[in-house]
């Protein structure tokens, strides 16, 4: 089982201060929402959660803070499709499972040791910085719903989930 390695909210406050980045109540709430969050939320889902405590926060502030956290290596951006980023506080090496029906996303450990998991046989001259593996399928709940008496699980266009799901 994977362990989420993101720092706690207070540690992120200390890190931002040490880097000379502003600490605001809005940013502190973003840190609290993300700490230990395994739902891989979109920026919009983080914004909705933060607005419960900080109703005046802008979506721009959420995006800027998420970007800074990515730049600091505290969270990772997972790009499912163009314009459909999700944010993962688990920055340890792992892959992702995504349900095609409901959009739920889960971390999955590597099947092999600690060496690089994916190598391009011909890098075409690119300086490869990272590789992502995303397994697409259906989560247990959606499989059960589809095999139930009604068998009428929601389908999505193109077999991919709606990008706004927060897990």
Coordinates of N, CA and C in Angstrom, one line a residue, residues 43-153:
X43 N -8.3 21.5 -9.6 CA -8.2 22.8 -8.9 C -9.6 23.3 -8.5
X44 N -10.6 23.0 -9.4 CA -12.0 23.4 -9.1 C -12.5 22.7 -7.8
X45 N -12.2 21.4 -7.6 CA -12.6 20.7 -6.4 C -11.9 21.3 -5.2
X46 N -10.6 21.6 -5.3 CA -9.9 22.2 -4.2 C -10.6 23.6 -3.9
X47 N -10.9 24.4 -4.9 CA -11.5 25.7 -4.7 C -12.8 25.5 -4.0
X48 N -13.7 24.6 -4.4 CA -15.0 24.4 -3.8 C -14.8 24.0 -2.3
X49 N -13.8 23.2 -2.0 CA -13.6 22.8 -0.6 C -13.1 23.9 0.3
X50 N -12.2 24.7 -0.3 CA -11.6 25.9 0.4 C -12.6 26.9 0.6
X51 N -13.5 27.1 -0.3 CA -14.5 28.2 -0.2 C -15.5 28.0 1.0
X52 N -15.6 26.8 1.5 CA -16.4 26.5 2.7 C -15.9 27.3 3.9
X53 N -14.5 27.4 4.0 CA -13.9 28.2 5.1 C -13.4 29.6 4.7
X54 N -13.1 29.7 3.4 CA -12.6 31.0 2.9 C -13.5 31.4 1.7
X55 N -14.7 31.9 1.9 CA -15.6 32.1 0.8 C -15.2 33.1 -0.3
X56 N -14.2 34.0 0.1 CA -13.8 35.0 -0.8 C -12.6 34.6 -1.7
X57 N -12.1 33.4 -1.6 CA -11.0 32.9 -2.3 C -11.3 32.8 -3.8
X58 N -10.3 33.2 -4.6 CA -10.5 33.2 -6.1 C -9.9 31.8 -6.6
X59 N -10.5 31.4 -7.7 CA -9.9 30.2 -8.4 C -8.5 30.5 -8.8
X60 N -8.2 31.7 -9.2 CA -6.8 32.1 -9.6 C -5.8 31.8 -8.4
X61 N -6.2 32.2 -7.2 CA -5.4 31.9 -6.0 C -5.1 30.4 -5.8
X62 N -6.1 29.6 -6.0 CA -6.0 28.2 -5.9 C -5.0 27.7 -7.0
X63 N -5.2 28.1 -8.2 CA -4.3 27.7 -9.3 C -2.9 28.1 -9.0
X64 N -2.7 29.3 -8.6 CA -1.3 29.8 -8.3 C -0.7 29.0 -7.2
X65 N -1.4 28.7 -6.1 CA -0.9 28.0 -5.0 C -0.6 26.5 -5.4
X66 N -1.4 25.9 -6.2 CA -1.2 24.5 -6.7 C 0.1 24.5 -7.5
X67 N 0.2 25.5 -8.4 CA 1.4 25.6 -9.2 C 2.7 25.7 -8.4
X68 N 2.6 26.6 -7.4 CA 3.8 26.7 -6.5 C 4.1 25.4 -5.8
X69 N 3.1 24.7 -5.3 CA 3.3 23.4 -4.7 C 3.9 22.4 -5.6
X70 N 3.5 22.4 -6.9 CA 4.1 21.5 -7.9 C 5.5 21.9 -8.1
X71 N 5.8 23.2 -8.3 CA 7.2 23.7 -8.5 C 8.1 23.3 -7.3
X72 N 7.6 23.3 -6.1 CA 8.4 22.9 -4.9 C 8.5 21.4 -4.8
X73 N 7.8 20.6 -5.6 CA 7.8 19.2 -5.5 C 7.0 18.6 -4.4
X74 N 6.0 19.4 -3.9 CA 5.2 19.0 -2.8 C 3.9 18.2 -3.2
X75 N 3.5 18.5 -4.4 CA 2.4 17.7 -5.0 C 2.8 17.5 -6.5
X76 N 2.1 16.6 -7.1 CA 2.3 16.4 -8.5 C 1.0 16.6 -9.3
X77 N 1.2 17.1 -10.5 CA 0.1 17.3 -11.4 C 0.0 16.1 -12.3
X78 N -1.2 15.5 -12.4 CA -1.5 14.4 -13.2 C -2.4 14.9 -14.3
X79 N -1.9 14.8 -15.5 CA -2.7 15.3 -16.7 C -3.4 14.1 -17.4
X80 N -4.7 14.0 -17.2 CA -5.5 13.0 -17.8 C -5.7 13.2 -19.2
X81 N -6.1 14.4 -19.6 CA -6.4 14.9 -20.9 C -6.0 16.4 -20.9
X82 N -5.8 17.0 -22.1 CA -5.6 18.4 -22.1 C -6.7 19.2 -21.4
X83 N -6.2 20.0 -20.4 CA -7.1 20.8 -19.6 C -7.8 20.1 -18.5
X84 N -7.4 18.9 -18.2 CA -8.0 18.1 -17.1 C -7.0 17.6 -16.1
X85 N -6.3 18.6 -15.5 CA -5.3 18.2 -14.5 C -5.9 17.9 -13.2
X86 N -5.3 16.9 -12.5 CA -5.7 16.5 -11.1 C -4.4 16.7 -10.3
X87 N -4.5 16.9 -9.0 CA -3.4 17.2 -8.2 C -3.3 16.1 -7.1
X88 N -2.1 15.6 -6.9 CA -1.8 14.4 -6.1 C -0.8 14.8 -5.0
X89 N -1.1 14.7 -3.7 CA -0.1 15.0 -2.7 C 0.9 13.9 -2.5
X90 N 0.6 12.7 -3.1 CA 1.6 11.6 -3.0 C 2.6 11.8 -4.1
X91 N 3.8 12.3 -3.7 CA 4.9 12.5 -4.6 C 5.9 11.4 -4.7
X92 N 5.6 10.3 -4.0 CA 6.4 9.1 -4.1 C 6.2 8.5 -5.5
X93 N 7.1 7.6 -6.0 CA 6.9 7.0 -7.3 C 5.7 6.0 -7.3
X94 N 4.8 6.3 -8.2 CA 3.6 5.4 -8.3 C 2.9 5.7 -9.6
X95 N 1.9 4.8 -9.9 CA 1.1 5.0 -11.1 C -0.3 5.3 -10.6
X96 N -1.2 5.5 -11.6 CA -2.6 5.8 -11.3 C -3.6 4.9 -12.0
X97 N -4.7 4.6 -11.3 CA -5.9 3.9 -11.8 C -7.0 5.0 -12.0
X98 N -7.7 5.0 -13.1 CA -8.8 5.9 -13.3 C -10.0 5.2 -13.8
X99 N -11.1 5.4 -13.1 CA -12.4 4.8 -13.5 C -12.9 5.6 -14.7
X100 N -13.2 4.9 -15.8 CA -13.8 5.5 -17.0 C -15.2 5.9 -16.8
X101 N -15.9 5.4 -15.8 CA -17.3 5.7 -15.6 C -17.5 6.9 -14.7
X102 N -16.9 6.8 -13.5 CA -17.2 7.9 -12.5 C -16.0 8.9 -12.4
X103 N -14.8 8.5 -12.9 CA -13.7 9.4 -12.8 C -12.8 9.3 -11.5
X104 N -13.2 8.4 -10.6 CA -12.5 8.1 -9.4 C -11.0 7.8 -9.8
X105 N -10.1 8.2 -9.0 CA -8.7 8.0 -9.3 C -8.0 7.5 -8.1
X106 N -7.1 6.5 -8.2 CA -6.5 5.9 -7.1 C -5.0 5.7 -7.4
X107 N -4.2 5.7 -6.4 CA -2.7 5.4 -6.6 C -2.6 3.9 -6.6
X108 N -1.6 3.5 -7.4 CA -1.2 2.0 -7.4 C 0.3 2.0 -7.4
X109 N 0.8 1.0 -6.6 CA 2.3 0.9 -6.5 C 2.8 0.3 -7.8
X110 N 4.2 0.4 -7.9 CA 4.8 -0.3 -9.0 C 4.9 -1.8 -8.8
X111 N 5.0 -2.5 -9.8 CA 5.1 -4.0 -9.7 C 6.6 -4.4 -9.6
X112 N 7.5 -3.5 -9.9 CA 8.9 -3.8 -9.9 C 9.7 -2.9 -8.9
X113 N 11.0 -3.1 -8.9 CA 11.9 -2.3 -7.9 C 11.9 -0.8 -8.2
X114 N 13.0 -0.2 -7.7 CA 13.1 1.2 -7.7 C 13.7 1.8 -9.0
X115 N 14.1 1.0 -10.0 CA 14.7 1.6 -11.2 C 13.6 2.3 -12.0
X116 N 14.0 3.1 -13.0 CA 12.9 3.8 -13.8 C 12.0 2.8 -14.4
X117 N 10.7 3.1 -14.4 CA 9.6 2.2 -14.7 C 9.3 2.2 -16.2
X118 N 9.6 3.2 -16.9 CA 9.2 3.3 -18.3 C 10.4 4.0 -19.0
X119 N 10.9 3.4 -20.0 CA 11.9 3.9 -20.8 C 11.5 4.0 -22.3
X120 N 11.8 5.1 -23.0 CA 11.5 5.2 -24.4 C 12.6 4.4 -25.1
X121 N 12.3 3.5 -26.0 CA 13.3 2.8 -26.8 C 14.1 3.7 -27.7
X122 N 13.4 4.8 -28.2 CA 14.1 5.8 -29.0 C 13.5 7.2 -28.5
X123 N 14.4 7.9 -27.8 CA 13.9 9.2 -27.2 C 13.8 10.3 -28.2
X124 N 14.2 10.1 -29.5 CA 14.1 11.1 -30.6 C 14.8 12.4 -30.2
X125 N 15.8 12.3 -29.4 CA 16.6 13.5 -29.0 C 16.0 14.3 -27.8
X126 N 14.8 13.8 -27.3 CA 14.2 14.5 -26.2 C 15.0 14.3 -24.9
X127 N 15.0 15.3 -24.0 CA 15.6 15.1 -22.7 C 14.4 14.8 -21.8
X128 N 14.1 13.5 -21.7 CA 12.9 13.0 -21.0 C 13.1 13.3 -19.5
X129 N 12.0 14.0 -18.9 CA 12.1 14.3 -17.5 C 11.2 13.5 -16.6
X130 N 10.1 12.9 -17.2 CA 9.2 12.1 -16.4 C 8.4 11.3 -17.4
X131 N 7.8 10.2 -16.8 CA 6.8 9.4 -17.6 C 5.7 9.1 -16.7
X132 N 4.5 9.0 -17.2 CA 3.3 8.7 -16.4 C 2.7 7.4 -17.0
X133 N 2.2 6.6 -16.1 CA 1.4 5.4 -16.5 C 0.1 5.6 -15.8
X134 N -1.0 5.6 -16.6 CA -2.3 5.7 -16.1 C -3.1 4.5 -16.6
X135 N -3.6 3.7 -15.7 CA -4.4 2.5 -16.1 C -5.9 3.0 -16.1
X136 N -6.6 2.7 -17.2 CA -8.0 3.1 -17.3 C -8.8 1.9 -17.2
X137 N -9.9 1.9 -16.5 CA -10.9 0.8 -16.4 C -12.1 1.3 -15.6
X138 N -12.7 0.4 -14.8 CA -13.8 0.8 -14.0 C -13.5 0.3 -12.6
X139 N -13.9 1.2 -11.6 CA -13.7 0.9 -10.2 C -14.7 -0.2 -9.7
X140 N -14.4 -0.8 -8.6 CA -15.3 -1.8 -8.1 C -16.8 -1.4 -8.0
X141 N -17.0 -0.2 -7.5 CA -18.4 0.3 -7.4 C -19.1 0.4 -8.7
X142 N -18.4 0.9 -9.7 CA -19.0 1.0 -11.1 C -19.2 -0.4 -11.7
X143 N -18.3 -1.3 -11.5 CA -18.5 -2.6 -12.0 C -19.7 -3.3 -11.3
X144 N -19.8 -3.1 -10.0 CA -21.0 -3.7 -9.3 C -22.3 -3.1 -9.8
X145 N -22.3 -1.7 -10.0 CA -23.5 -1.1 -10.5 C -23.9 -1.5 -11.9
X146 N -22.9 -1.8 -12.7 CA -23.2 -2.2 -14.1 C -23.7 -3.7 -14.1
X147 N -23.3 -4.5 -13.1 CA -23.7 -5.9 -13.1 C -24.9 -6.1 -12.3
X148 N -25.4 -5.0 -11.6 CA -26.6 -5.1 -10.8 C -27.9 -5.3 -11.6
X149 N -29.0 -5.4 -11.0 CA -30.3 -5.7 -11.7 C -30.6 -4.7 -12.8
X150 N -30.3 -3.5 -12.6 CA -30.7 -2.5 -13.6 C -29.6 -2.4 -14.7
X151 N -28.3 -2.6 -14.2 CA -27.2 -2.6 -15.1 C -27.1 -1.3 -15.9
X152 N -27.5 -0.2 -15.3 CA -27.5 1.1 -16.0 C -26.5 2.0 -15.5
X153 N -25.2 1.6 -15.4 CA -24.1 2.5 -15.0 C -24.0 3.7 -16.0

